[in-house]
XYZ file of C-alpha atoms in Angstrom:
340
model
C 0.000 0.000 0.000
C 1.480 3.357 -1.021
C 1.436 6.427 1.188
C -1.240 7.915 -1.070
C -3.351 4.776 -0.625
C -2.995 5.144 3.139
C -4.071 8.788 2.979
C -7.149 7.847 0.965
C -7.958 5.099 3.455
C -7.525 7.488 6.374
C -10.047 9.889 4.865
C -12.417 6.957 4.390
C -11.968 5.970 8.048
C -12.687 9.525 9.190
C -15.812 9.786 7.035
C -17.124 6.455 8.352
C -16.508 7.459 11.957
C -18.184 10.820 11.421
C -21.410 8.997 10.633
C -21.074 6.919 13.825
C -19.978 9.779 16.076
C -23.429 10.710 17.472
C -24.252 7.086 18.362
C -21.071 6.479 20.377
C -20.000 9.994 21.321
C -16.845 9.627 19.239
C -14.342 12.463 19.558
C -12.941 12.457 16.047
C -10.154 14.906 16.866
C -8.581 12.272 19.142
C -8.100 9.724 16.339
C -4.495 8.491 16.461
C -2.542 5.418 15.331
C -2.778 2.547 17.810
C -0.700 -0.101 16.068
C 0.126 -1.729 12.767
C 1.115 -5.300 12.010
C 2.914 -7.324 9.367
C -0.175 -7.364 7.138
C -1.943 -4.472 5.440
C -4.177 -3.948 8.486
C -3.715 -0.991 10.786
C -5.460 0.235 13.901
C -6.500 3.602 15.331
C -7.638 4.614 18.799
C -10.092 7.381 19.632
C -12.024 8.631 22.604
C -15.766 8.122 23.031
C -18.281 9.176 25.660
C -17.797 8.534 29.368
C -14.007 8.431 29.062
C -14.070 5.187 27.058
C -11.646 4.606 24.184
C -12.395 2.528 21.091
C -10.329 0.899 18.363
C -10.869 1.141 14.612
C -9.498 -1.577 12.355
C -8.687 -0.495 8.812
C -8.385 -3.612 6.618
C -8.318 -2.496 2.983
C -10.162 -4.793 0.564
C -9.229 -6.818 -1.421
C -5.911 -7.254 0.397
C -7.636 -7.978 3.696
C -10.999 -9.480 4.583
C -12.675 -8.710 7.913
C -15.142 -11.612 7.733
C -12.760 -14.168 9.355
C -12.014 -11.714 12.178
C -15.718 -11.259 12.856
C -16.335 -15.021 12.806
C -13.448 -15.932 15.115
C -14.266 -13.072 17.483
C -17.728 -14.595 17.949
C -16.233 -18.061 18.542
C -13.837 -16.725 21.148
C -16.649 -14.871 22.888
C -18.492 -18.201 22.963
C -15.433 -19.773 24.612
C -15.421 -17.056 27.274
C -12.214 -15.385 26.125
C -11.582 -11.676 26.579
C -11.694 -10.482 22.967
C -12.894 -7.166 21.511
C -16.582 -6.415 21.423
C -17.472 -5.451 17.862
C -19.757 -2.412 17.793
C -19.869 -1.753 14.046
C -18.596 -3.693 11.025
C -18.478 -2.674 7.361
C -17.216 -5.590 5.290
C -17.443 -3.668 2.026
C -15.105 -0.956 3.240
C -13.018 -3.193 5.503
C -13.731 -1.307 8.736
C -14.540 -2.358 12.303
C -15.255 -0.248 15.376
C -14.522 -2.277 18.500
C -13.768 -2.092 22.203
C -10.265 -1.270 23.394
C -8.526 -4.038 25.366
C -5.765 -1.718 26.557
C -2.431 -0.255 25.578
C -0.008 -2.844 26.928
C 0.722 -6.246 25.466
C 2.300 -9.090 27.385
C 5.459 -8.327 25.430
C 5.526 -4.790 26.865
C 5.493 -5.907 30.491
C 7.017 -9.409 30.681
C 9.729 -9.940 33.302
C 11.106 -12.986 35.030
C 9.017 -12.028 38.062
C 5.615 -11.828 36.341
C 6.070 -14.368 33.546
C 4.673 -17.329 35.486
C 1.381 -15.591 36.302
C 0.916 -14.129 32.839
C 1.648 -17.391 31.052
C -0.566 -19.297 33.461
C -3.453 -17.012 32.474
C -2.529 -17.405 28.803
C -2.632 -21.208 28.934
C -5.944 -21.055 30.813
C -7.358 -19.028 27.917
C -5.808 -21.391 25.373
C -7.496 -24.404 26.975
C -10.870 -22.617 26.992
C -10.434 -21.801 23.302
C -9.534 -25.375 22.419
C -12.338 -26.784 24.557
C -15.042 -25.582 22.123
C -13.289 -26.993 19.037
C -15.404 -28.720 16.413
C -14.623 -29.767 12.835
C -16.290 -28.008 9.949
C -16.365 -24.532 11.539
C -12.935 -23.141 10.713
C -10.863 -23.966 7.601
C -8.593 -26.988 7.890
C -4.906 -26.588 8.655
C -4.232 -29.276 6.066
C -1.252 -30.505 4.054
C -1.679 -27.797 1.419
C -1.562 -24.972 3.976
C 1.341 -26.455 5.940
C 3.300 -27.033 2.719
C 2.579 -23.556 1.377
C 3.832 -22.062 4.631
C 7.021 -24.097 4.996
C 7.925 -23.463 1.352
C 8.256 -19.762 2.195
C 11.586 -20.653 3.818
C 13.467 -21.831 0.704
C 11.764 -19.277 -1.523
C 12.138 -16.113 0.534
C 14.760 -16.754 3.217
C 17.193 -19.082 1.458
C 16.933 -17.916 -2.162
C 15.898 -14.266 -1.826
C 17.427 -13.170 1.469
C 20.585 -15.291 1.513
C 20.950 -15.567 -2.259
C 21.642 -19.299 -2.073
C 20.515 -21.680 -4.809
C 20.131 -25.314 -3.826
C 21.155 -27.994 -6.294
C 18.714 -30.728 -7.282
C 19.937 -33.194 -4.661
C 19.750 -30.607 -1.894
C 16.197 -29.717 -2.920
C 15.277 -33.398 -2.821
C 16.732 -33.917 0.668
C 15.147 -30.757 2.080
C 11.845 -31.613 0.389
C 11.841 -35.055 2.042
C 12.584 -33.408 5.391
C 9.682 -30.990 4.906
C 7.316 -33.879 4.157
C 8.361 -35.635 7.364
C 7.669 -32.452 9.342
C 4.235 -32.038 7.778
C 3.365 -35.721 8.258
C 4.265 -35.395 11.946
C 2.105 -32.270 12.250
C -0.863 -33.921 10.543
C -0.651 -36.994 12.794
C -1.754 -34.859 15.763
C -5.310 -34.466 16.984
C -7.013 -31.257 15.908
C -8.429 -28.253 17.692
C -9.119 -24.588 17.014
C -5.762 -22.879 16.407
C -5.281 -19.143 17.001
C -2.169 -19.403 14.807
C -0.253 -16.487 16.327
C -0.777 -17.038 20.044
C 2.196 -15.119 21.426
C 2.913 -12.290 23.904
C 2.605 -9.592 21.261
C -1.016 -10.644 20.651
C -2.008 -10.997 24.309
C -3.100 -7.817 26.069
C -2.709 -6.936 29.733
C -6.395 -6.643 30.492
C -9.126 -7.595 32.938
C -9.484 -10.510 32.772
C -6.072 -11.547 31.503
C -5.285 -11.966 28.743
C -7.054 -9.878 26.165
C -6.672 -11.801 22.908
C -6.174 -10.106 19.534
C -4.947 -10.808 15.975
C -6.894 -14.046 15.637
C -8.345 -13.613 12.146
C -6.145 -16.369 10.647
C -7.460 -19.085 12.978
C -7.748 -22.615 11.573
C -8.660 -26.132 12.696
C -5.340 -27.893 13.124
C -2.664 -29.553 15.280
C -3.238 -29.350 19.034
C 0.401 -28.458 19.744
C 0.492 -25.400 17.475
C -0.537 -22.611 19.839
C 1.574 -23.712 22.790
C 4.561 -24.018 20.433
C 3.827 -20.481 19.233
C 3.509 -19.124 22.781
C 6.732 -20.607 24.109
C 8.930 -20.061 21.032
C 8.082 -16.468 20.373
C 9.280 -14.147 17.637
C 10.312 -11.394 20.015
C 11.355 -12.963 23.336
C 13.169 -16.183 24.239
C 12.848 -18.213 27.437
C 15.137 -20.710 29.093
C 14.462 -24.358 28.386
C 13.340 -25.065 31.962
C 10.625 -22.363 31.836
C 9.480 -23.524 28.398
C 9.283 -27.123 29.595
C 7.510 -26.231 32.843
C 4.891 -24.047 31.145
C 4.301 -26.643 28.442
C 3.793 -29.362 31.065
C 1.343 -27.163 32.957
C -0.598 -26.494 29.749
C -0.610 -30.233 28.921
C -1.987 -31.059 32.379
C -4.746 -28.445 32.031
C -5.596 -29.691 28.548
C -5.871 -33.316 29.692
C -8.102 -32.296 32.600
C -10.332 -30.358 30.186
C -10.681 -33.362 27.877
C -8.617 -31.898 25.045
C -7.046 -34.598 22.899
C -3.376 -34.225 23.808
C -1.270 -37.407 24.020
C -1.372 -39.206 27.362
C 2.425 -39.399 27.372
C 4.001 -35.956 27.825
C 7.159 -37.138 26.048
C 5.092 -37.757 22.919
C 3.447 -34.359 23.228
C 6.789 -32.594 23.732
C 8.066 -34.111 20.491
C 4.876 -32.953 18.742
C 5.500 -29.427 20.026
C 9.076 -29.475 18.743
C 8.119 -30.693 15.261
C 5.224 -28.251 15.083
C 7.568 -25.509 16.200
C 9.960 -26.421 13.390
C 7.264 -25.921 10.769
C 6.391 -22.558 12.301
C 10.002 -21.373 12.650
C 10.762 -22.088 9.003
C 7.537 -20.393 7.941
C 8.306 -17.299 9.998
C 11.831 -16.999 8.598
C 10.274 -16.979 5.134
C 7.585 -14.499 6.148
C 10.043 -12.062 7.723
C 12.121 -12.082 4.546
C 9.026 -11.661 2.356
C 7.781 -8.758 4.458
C 11.109 -7.051 3.895
C 11.495 -7.577 0.140
C 7.862 -7.544 -0.963
C 6.245 -5.185 1.526
C 9.123 -2.878 2.451
C 9.018 -3.627 6.204
C 12.621 -4.434 7.213
C 12.271 -4.384 11.015
C 11.231 -8.037 11.272
C 14.530 -9.278 9.840
C 16.212 -8.256 13.101
C 14.470 -11.173 14.806
C 15.636 -13.867 12.383
C 18.593 -14.930 14.601
C 16.122 -15.976 17.302
C 14.342 -18.291 14.881
C 17.568 -19.610 13.446
C 18.544 -20.564 16.992
C 15.206 -22.361 17.489
C 15.745 -24.229 14.213
C 19.336 -25.157 15.057
C 18.428 -26.484 18.499
C 15.545 -28.612 17.285
C 17.385 -29.924 14.223
C 20.227 -31.080 16.438
C 17.845 -33.190 18.540
C 16.252 -35.220 15.721
C 18.116 -37.141 13.032
C 15.388 -36.599 10.427
C 15.639 -32.813 10.881
C 19.416 -32.521 10.488
C 19.244 -31.606 6.758
C 17.914 -28.203 7.813
C 21.147 -27.533 9.704
C 23.192 -28.790 6.769
C 21.410 -26.290 4.554
C 21.989 -23.443 7.013
C 25.683 -24.358 7.093
C 25.903 -23.371 3.433
C 25.265 -19.666 4.063
C 25.056 -18.893 7.795
C 28.201 -17.884 9.688
C 27.736 -20.393 12.500
C 28.371 -23.925 11.281
C 27.031 -27.098 12.855
C 29.775 -29.125 11.144
C 27.524 -31.605 9.440
C 27.828 -32.753 5.835
C 25.306 -33.455 3.139
C 24.769 -37.159 2.457
C 24.168 -37.722 -1.255
């Protein structure tokens, strides 16, 4: 979206709000940017009557579609989660007026002292979300979606960002590794998946957490959201905290009747393999956002994901080809060799 496009959209937002101002006591002069994300969506905050603030989502069609956001918001309300109340929606113009869950995300406030309590609340919410899962309501997180996502890594990170071209044999070996990852993911039981359940999308709110950025939710592997929460794009935790929080989630999920494996060791491996698919996807997405969308800031977080990938690849023989590939163009070598 060009700057001129944004200016046109801003005028559209203002005109739409002007029509709603009498109903909600909107103070249009207070309209200010609230946040933006890696997509084409952006958010504004403005004051309303009685000292309340509201949020406006601007999701320009046809690049964005607000219908999934509206649908998942209703599902999460049904689950009892603290998600925005939608006051007005205009699918044709790509606009939503909604309640404001606050100004601070988990990411803004996390410390070693408060992490346990915040993550405990987050996993409570995750279990409630998964508890209402049913097939046929959200799109399937199927082989095609998983493959399309993981293929972003060789296309955008390896080829575009690092400028490395794999030979035919390397492509074959990496392709076989990708299929093993996807097969492992698809062998899991399925639940509703937020798909970006991480501290940046959890708000410090009452009750905790406020949940946002859920419009891409799917019906997929039960380990996905806990893998996302504990292997975040913007903050890393020690292995003991990751393990402890994952165990606590697993215990809550079992008690709630969610179909996690009875053996935690099996579930932990599921989390690691699911995390691998996500890490590779995110590396590709961060590179694509830079080269296609002109948003370079996300590339600064690629070392965190490379570390996740390295650690997991070292633990499983079938994942080692990913480290061999990284050895071709990353400074840190794992000292493995391709086996042709």
